[in-house]
């Protein structure tokens, strides 16, 4: 059974330019490795920027390249942090991030397992984000964060993607057919280039 929230188009044509990183469960907890997210995000950004040639004499190409590199770095880091923070380690499922380059957009796909008790609150949170205008919701969340220092799942990273990078986001929840049952969520983020 799949549940879709937001704009989740997995029918986007396959392409030749993509990179997939996987983080498998091991003796060392995935959550203990989450501080390495920055390294993974930098790797993805450095890889993808090779497809955006820059001419040293043309500031526009240099700026575009830097903007794309910064966007990939920020979005990949946020998606990996969220995936590792909310991952169900008992499920023994890997976390994967895939970055695809298309002629007019970059698409990120991050898949992780989710604890059953976290699914309903997460889906309510998603519906809340999708129901509001991104900038309006972003400003509300900044106010809430300023008033509550202990709020750890604010969604400000997702909202920043939507506001600053014009990201189109979607989620697909999938029940894996195994015993015990495992629920995975794939977060899809599409950014225009």
PDB file of C-alpha atoms in Angstrom:
ATOM      1  CA  UNK A   1       0.000   0.000   0.000  1.00  0.00           C
ATOM      2  CA  UNK A   2       1.349   3.420  -0.985  1.00  0.00           C
ATOM      3  CA  UNK A   3       0.256   6.819   0.276  1.00  0.00           C
ATOM      4  CA  UNK A   4       1.315   9.927  -1.633  1.00  0.00           C
ATOM      5  CA  UNK A   5       1.500  13.459  -0.233  1.00  0.00           C
ATOM      6  CA  UNK A   6       2.419  16.547  -2.219  1.00  0.00           C
ATOM      7  CA  UNK A   7       3.845  16.306  -5.705  1.00  0.00           C
ATOM      8  CA  UNK A   8       5.451  12.910  -6.034  1.00  0.00           C
ATOM      9  CA  UNK A   9       6.041  12.081  -9.677  1.00  0.00           C
ATOM     10  CA  UNK A  10       8.059   8.898  -9.864  1.00  0.00           C
ATOM     11  CA  UNK A  11       7.264   8.599 -13.568  1.00  0.00           C
ATOM     12  CA  UNK A  12       9.919  11.200 -14.413  1.00  0.00           C
ATOM     13  CA  UNK A  13      11.903   9.806 -17.313  1.00  0.00           C
ATOM     14  CA  UNK A  14      15.029   7.929 -16.298  1.00  0.00           C
ATOM     15  CA  UNK A  15      18.232   9.622 -17.269  1.00  0.00           C
ATOM     16  CA  UNK A  16      21.899   8.839 -17.515  1.00  0.00           C
ATOM     17  CA  UNK A  17      23.148  11.334 -14.960  1.00  0.00           C
ATOM     18  CA  UNK A  18      22.480  10.278 -11.396  1.00  0.00           C
ATOM     19  CA  UNK A  19      24.306   9.338  -8.238  1.00  0.00           C
ATOM     20  CA  UNK A  20      23.077   7.094  -5.425  1.00  0.00           C
ATOM     21  CA  UNK A  21      24.556   6.849  -1.940  1.00  0.00           C
ATOM     22  CA  UNK A  22      23.399   4.237   0.541  1.00  0.00           C
ATOM     23  CA  UNK A  23      23.878   3.988   4.282  1.00  0.00           C
ATOM     24  CA  UNK A  24      23.328   0.449   5.456  1.00  0.00           C
ATOM     25  CA  UNK A  25      22.503  -0.581   8.983  1.00  0.00           C
ATOM     26  CA  UNK A  26      25.549  -1.961  10.753  1.00  0.00           C
ATOM     27  CA  UNK A  27      27.020  -2.397  14.178  1.00  0.00           C
ATOM     28  CA  UNK A  28      27.540   1.361  14.234  1.00  0.00           C
ATOM     29  CA  UNK A  29      24.234   3.184  14.509  1.00  0.00           C
ATOM     30  CA  UNK A  30      23.104   5.254  11.536  1.00  0.00           C
ATOM     31  CA  UNK A  31      22.283   8.043  13.973  1.00  0.00           C
ATOM     32  CA  UNK A  32      25.875   7.967  15.242  1.00  0.00           C
ATOM     33  CA  UNK A  33      27.034   8.475  11.654  1.00  0.00           C
ATOM     34  CA  UNK A  34      24.741  11.415  10.940  1.00  0.00           C
ATOM     35  CA  UNK A  35      27.507  13.933  11.603  1.00  0.00           C
ATOM     36  CA  UNK A  36      29.010  12.699   8.317  1.00  0.00           C
ATOM     37  CA  UNK A  37      26.027  14.065   6.400  1.00  0.00           C
ATOM     38  CA  UNK A  38      27.976  17.179   5.522  1.00  0.00           C
ATOM     39  CA  UNK A  39      30.660  15.073   3.831  1.00  0.00           C
ATOM     40  CA  UNK A  40      28.037  13.183   1.831  1.00  0.00           C
ATOM     41  CA  UNK A  41      26.252  16.406   0.863  1.00  0.00           C
ATOM     42  CA  UNK A  42      29.551  17.978  -0.218  1.00  0.00           C
ATOM     43  CA  UNK A  43      30.359  14.905  -2.312  1.00  0.00           C
ATOM     44  CA  UNK A  44      26.977  15.067  -4.072  1.00  0.00           C
ATOM     45  CA  UNK A  45      27.404  18.811  -4.686  1.00  0.00           C
ATOM     46  CA  UNK A  46      30.950  18.439  -6.005  1.00  0.00           C
ATOM     47  CA  UNK A  47      29.857  15.619  -8.305  1.00  0.00           C
ATOM     48  CA  UNK A  48      26.828  17.462  -9.673  1.00  0.00           C
ATOM     49  CA  UNK A  49      28.649  20.754 -10.245  1.00  0.00           C
ATOM     50  CA  UNK A  50      30.801  19.092 -12.910  1.00  0.00           C
ATOM     51  CA  UNK A  51      27.713  19.209 -15.149  1.00  0.00           C
ATOM     52  CA  UNK A  52      27.550  23.013 -14.851  1.00  0.00           C
ATOM     53  CA  UNK A  53      30.605  24.287 -16.710  1.00  0.00           C
ATOM     54  CA  UNK A  54      31.860  27.709 -15.759  1.00  0.00           C
ATOM     55  CA  UNK A  55      33.762  30.187 -17.880  1.00  0.00           C
ATOM     56  CA  UNK A  56      36.185  32.213 -15.757  1.00  0.00           C
ATOM     57  CA  UNK A  57      35.429  35.242 -17.969  1.00  0.00           C
ATOM     58  CA  UNK A  58      31.659  34.964 -17.538  1.00  0.00           C
ATOM     59  CA  UNK A  59      30.427  35.797 -14.027  1.00  0.00           C
ATOM     60  CA  UNK A  60      26.954  34.455 -14.860  1.00  0.00           C
ATOM     61  CA  UNK A  61      28.238  30.913 -15.374  1.00  0.00           C
ATOM     62  CA  UNK A  62      30.357  31.119 -12.230  1.00  0.00           C
ATOM     63  CA  UNK A  63      27.374  32.343 -10.215  1.00  0.00           C
ATOM     64  CA  UNK A  64      25.072  29.654 -11.620  1.00  0.00           C
ATOM     65  CA  UNK A  65      27.583  26.953 -10.814  1.00  0.00           C
ATOM     66  CA  UNK A  66      28.044  28.224  -7.257  1.00  0.00           C
ATOM     67  CA  UNK A  67      24.276  28.516  -6.750  1.00  0.00           C
ATOM     68  CA  UNK A  68      23.704  24.933  -7.921  1.00  0.00           C
ATOM     69  CA  UNK A  69      26.516  23.621  -5.750  1.00  0.00           C
ATOM     70  CA  UNK A  70      25.146  25.439  -2.698  1.00  0.00           C
ATOM     71  CA  UNK A  71      21.607  24.219  -3.412  1.00  0.00           C
ATOM     72  CA  UNK A  72      22.686  20.582  -3.721  1.00  0.00           C
ATOM     73  CA  UNK A  73      24.823  20.833  -0.593  1.00  0.00           C
ATOM     74  CA  UNK A  74      22.042  22.373   1.509  1.00  0.00           C
ATOM     75  CA  UNK A  75      19.199  20.160   0.273  1.00  0.00           C
ATOM     76  CA  UNK A  76      21.182  16.917   0.454  1.00  0.00           C
ATOM     77  CA  UNK A  77      22.385  17.719   3.971  1.00  0.00           C
ATOM     78  CA  UNK A  78      18.874  18.557   5.210  1.00  0.00           C
ATOM     79  CA  UNK A  79      17.325  15.468   3.631  1.00  0.00           C
ATOM     80  CA  UNK A  80      20.008  13.179   5.039  1.00  0.00           C
ATOM     81  CA  UNK A  81      19.733  14.719   8.505  1.00  0.00           C
ATOM     82  CA  UNK A  82      15.966  14.215   8.509  1.00  0.00           C
ATOM     83  CA  UNK A  83      16.243  10.657   7.202  1.00  0.00           C
ATOM     84  CA  UNK A  84      18.767   9.691   9.855  1.00  0.00           C
ATOM     85  CA  UNK A  85      17.000  11.522  12.656  1.00  0.00           C
ATOM     86  CA  UNK A  86      13.661   9.785  12.024  1.00  0.00           C
ATOM     87  CA  UNK A  87      14.953   6.424  10.746  1.00  0.00           C
ATOM     88  CA  UNK A  88      13.657   3.236  12.389  1.00  0.00           C
ATOM     89  CA  UNK A  89      16.895   1.423  13.194  1.00  0.00           C
ATOM     90  CA  UNK A  90      15.021  -1.698  14.304  1.00  0.00           C
ATOM     91  CA  UNK A  91      13.813  -2.158  10.716  1.00  0.00           C
ATOM     92  CA  UNK A  92      17.381  -2.807   9.512  1.00  0.00           C
ATOM     93  CA  UNK A  93      16.660  -0.967   6.243  1.00  0.00           C
ATOM     94  CA  UNK A  94      19.250   1.218   4.502  1.00  0.00           C
ATOM     95  CA  UNK A  95      18.898   4.934   3.967  1.00  0.00           C
ATOM     96  CA  UNK A  96      19.451   5.947   0.354  1.00  0.00           C
ATOM     97  CA  UNK A  97      19.809   9.277  -1.380  1.00  0.00           C
ATOM     98  CA  UNK A  98      19.640   9.583  -5.145  1.00  0.00           C
ATOM     99  CA  UNK A  99      20.341  12.759  -7.078  1.00  0.00           C
ATOM    100  CA  UNK A 100      19.218  12.971 -10.710  1.00  0.00           C
ATOM    101  CA  UNK A 101      20.120  15.635 -13.243  1.00  0.00           C
ATOM    102  CA  UNK A 102      17.468  16.450 -15.841  1.00  0.00           C
ATOM    103  CA  UNK A 103      17.579  19.188 -18.507  1.00  0.00           C
ATOM    104  CA  UNK A 104      15.413  21.554 -16.440  1.00  0.00           C
ATOM    105  CA  UNK A 105      15.679  20.289 -12.864  1.00  0.00           C
ATOM    106  CA  UNK A 106      17.523  18.363 -10.190  1.00  0.00           C
ATOM    107  CA  UNK A 107      15.575  15.673  -8.346  1.00  0.00           C
ATOM    108  CA  UNK A 108      16.519  14.286  -4.947  1.00  0.00           C
ATOM    109  CA  UNK A 109      15.054  11.002  -3.677  1.00  0.00           C
ATOM    110  CA  UNK A 110      15.714   9.986  -0.061  1.00  0.00           C
ATOM    111  CA  UNK A 111      14.290   6.772   1.357  1.00  0.00           C
ATOM    112  CA  UNK A 112      14.315   5.653   4.976  1.00  0.00           C
ATOM    113  CA  UNK A 113      12.213   3.496   7.262  1.00  0.00           C
ATOM    114  CA  UNK A 114       9.866   5.129   9.777  1.00  0.00           C
ATOM    115  CA  UNK A 115       8.676   3.927  13.179  1.00  0.00           C
ATOM    116  CA  UNK A 116       4.975   3.094  13.114  1.00  0.00           C
ATOM    117  CA  UNK A 117       4.167   5.521  15.942  1.00  0.00           C
ATOM    118  CA  UNK A 118       5.817   8.375  14.012  1.00  0.00           C
ATOM    119  CA  UNK A 119       3.822   7.924  10.794  1.00  0.00           C
ATOM    120  CA  UNK A 120       0.567   9.705  11.751  1.00  0.00           C
ATOM    121  CA  UNK A 121       2.285  12.777  13.292  1.00  0.00           C
ATOM    122  CA  UNK A 122       4.618  12.977  10.300  1.00  0.00           C
ATOM    123  CA  UNK A 123       1.722  12.826   7.839  1.00  0.00           C
ATOM    124  CA  UNK A 124      -0.139  15.561   9.774  1.00  0.00           C
ATOM    125  CA  UNK A 125       3.011  17.673   9.647  1.00  0.00           C
ATOM    126  CA  UNK A 126       3.269  17.138   5.876  1.00  0.00           C
ATOM    127  CA  UNK A 127      -0.386  18.097   5.376  1.00  0.00           C
ATOM    128  CA  UNK A 128       0.185  21.229   7.462  1.00  0.00           C
ATOM    129  CA  UNK A 129       3.166  22.260   5.329  1.00  0.00           C
ATOM    130  CA  UNK A 130       1.319  21.576   2.080  1.00  0.00           C
ATOM    131  CA  UNK A 131      -1.847  23.426   3.153  1.00  0.00           C
ATOM    132  CA  UNK A 132      -0.136  26.794   3.637  1.00  0.00           C
ATOM    133  CA  UNK A 133       1.795  29.136   1.403  1.00  0.00           C
ATOM    134  CA  UNK A 134       5.469  28.200   1.890  1.00  0.00           C
ATOM    135  CA  UNK A 135       6.684  31.701   2.806  1.00  0.00           C
ATOM    136  CA  UNK A 136       3.817  32.256   5.239  1.00  0.00           C
ATOM    137  CA  UNK A 137       4.400  28.869   6.885  1.00  0.00           C
ATOM    138  CA  UNK A 138       8.152  29.525   6.978  1.00  0.00           C
ATOM    139  CA  UNK A 139       7.666  32.798   8.867  1.00  0.00           C
ATOM    140  CA  UNK A 140       5.220  31.147  11.294  1.00  0.00           C
ATOM    141  CA  UNK A 141       7.714  28.386  11.973  1.00  0.00           C
ATOM    142  CA  UNK A 142      10.524  30.868  12.614  1.00  0.00           C
ATOM    143  CA  UNK A 143       8.309  32.542  15.228  1.00  0.00           C
ATOM    144  CA  UNK A 144       7.461  29.196  16.844  1.00  0.00           C
ATOM    145  CA  UNK A 145      11.126  28.205  16.939  1.00  0.00           C
ATOM    146  CA  UNK A 146      12.039  31.509  18.578  1.00  0.00           C
ATOM    147  CA  UNK A 147       9.475  30.866  21.325  1.00  0.00           C
ATOM    148  CA  UNK A 148      10.316  27.189  21.868  1.00  0.00           C
ATOM    149  CA  UNK A 149      13.988  26.218  22.151  1.00  0.00           C
ATOM    150  CA  UNK A 150      13.168  22.523  22.614  1.00  0.00           C
ATOM    151  CA  UNK A 151      11.318  22.059  19.313  1.00  0.00           C
ATOM    152  CA  UNK A 152      13.513  19.588  17.386  1.00  0.00           C
ATOM    153  CA  UNK A 153      11.247  18.693  14.440  1.00  0.00           C
ATOM    154  CA  UNK A 154      10.382  22.131  13.151  1.00  0.00           C
ATOM    155  CA  UNK A 155      10.477  21.463   9.411  1.00  0.00           C
ATOM    156  CA  UNK A 156      12.389  24.671   8.831  1.00  0.00           C
ATOM    157  CA  UNK A 157      14.800  22.838   6.509  1.00  0.00           C
ATOM    158  CA  UNK A 158      11.982  21.649   4.235  1.00  0.00           C
ATOM    159  CA  UNK A 159      10.384  25.086   4.278  1.00  0.00           C
ATOM    160  CA  UNK A 160      13.723  26.715   3.437  1.00  0.00           C
ATOM    161  CA  UNK A 161      14.005  24.410   0.410  1.00  0.00           C
ATOM    162  CA  UNK A 162      10.545  25.459  -0.735  1.00  0.00           C
ATOM    163  CA  UNK A 163      11.102  29.189  -0.171  1.00  0.00           C
ATOM    164  CA  UNK A 164      14.765  29.707  -1.088  1.00  0.00           C
ATOM    165  CA  UNK A 165      15.175  27.067  -3.796  1.00  0.00           C
ATOM    166  CA  UNK A 166      11.599  26.917  -5.178  1.00  0.00           C
ATOM    167  CA  UNK A 167      11.586  23.209  -4.389  1.00  0.00           C
ATOM    168  CA  UNK A 168       8.590  21.041  -5.189  1.00  0.00           C
ATOM    169  CA  UNK A 169       8.250  18.373  -2.510  1.00  0.00           C
ATOM    170  CA  UNK A 170       6.402  15.110  -2.180  1.00  0.00           C
ATOM    171  CA  UNK A 171       6.397  11.991  -0.058  1.00  0.00           C
ATOM    172  CA  UNK A 172       5.522   8.381  -0.681  1.00  0.00           C
ATOM    173  CA  UNK A 173       4.859   6.034   2.235  1.00  0.00           C
ATOM    174  CA  UNK A 174       5.268   2.366   1.327  1.00  0.00           C
ATOM    175  CA  UNK A 175       4.448  -0.668   3.441  1.00  0.00           C
ATOM    176  CA  UNK A 176       7.101  -3.308   2.770  1.00  0.00           C
ATOM    177  CA  UNK A 177       5.810  -6.840   2.649  1.00  0.00           C
ATOM    178  CA  UNK A 178       7.947  -8.532   5.246  1.00  0.00           C
ATOM    179  CA  UNK A 179       7.670  -9.768   8.805  1.00  0.00           C
ATOM    180  CA  UNK A 180       7.535  -7.692  10.862  1.00  0.00           C
ATOM    181  CA  UNK A 181       6.016  -5.052   8.555  1.00  0.00           C
ATOM    182  CA  UNK A 182       8.198  -2.052   7.776  1.00  0.00           C
ATOM    183  CA  UNK A 183       7.058   1.353   6.540  1.00  0.00           C
ATOM    184  CA  UNK A 184       9.405   3.394   4.384  1.00  0.00           C
ATOM    185  CA  UNK A 185       9.061   6.983   3.298  1.00  0.00           C
ATOM    186  CA  UNK A 186      10.621   8.413   0.167  1.00  0.00           C
ATOM    187  CA  UNK A 187      10.986  12.176   0.150  1.00  0.00           C
ATOM    188  CA  UNK A 188      11.193  13.679  -3.327  1.00  0.00           C
ATOM    189  CA  UNK A 189      12.510  17.203  -3.840  1.00  0.00           C
ATOM    190  CA  UNK A 190      12.602  18.778  -7.297  1.00  0.00           C
ATOM    191  CA  UNK A 191      14.544  21.985  -7.861  1.00  0.00           C
ATOM    192  CA  UNK A 192      14.510  23.990 -11.112  1.00  0.00           C
ATOM    193  CA  UNK A 193      17.844  24.724 -12.785  1.00  0.00           C
TER     194      UNK A 193
END
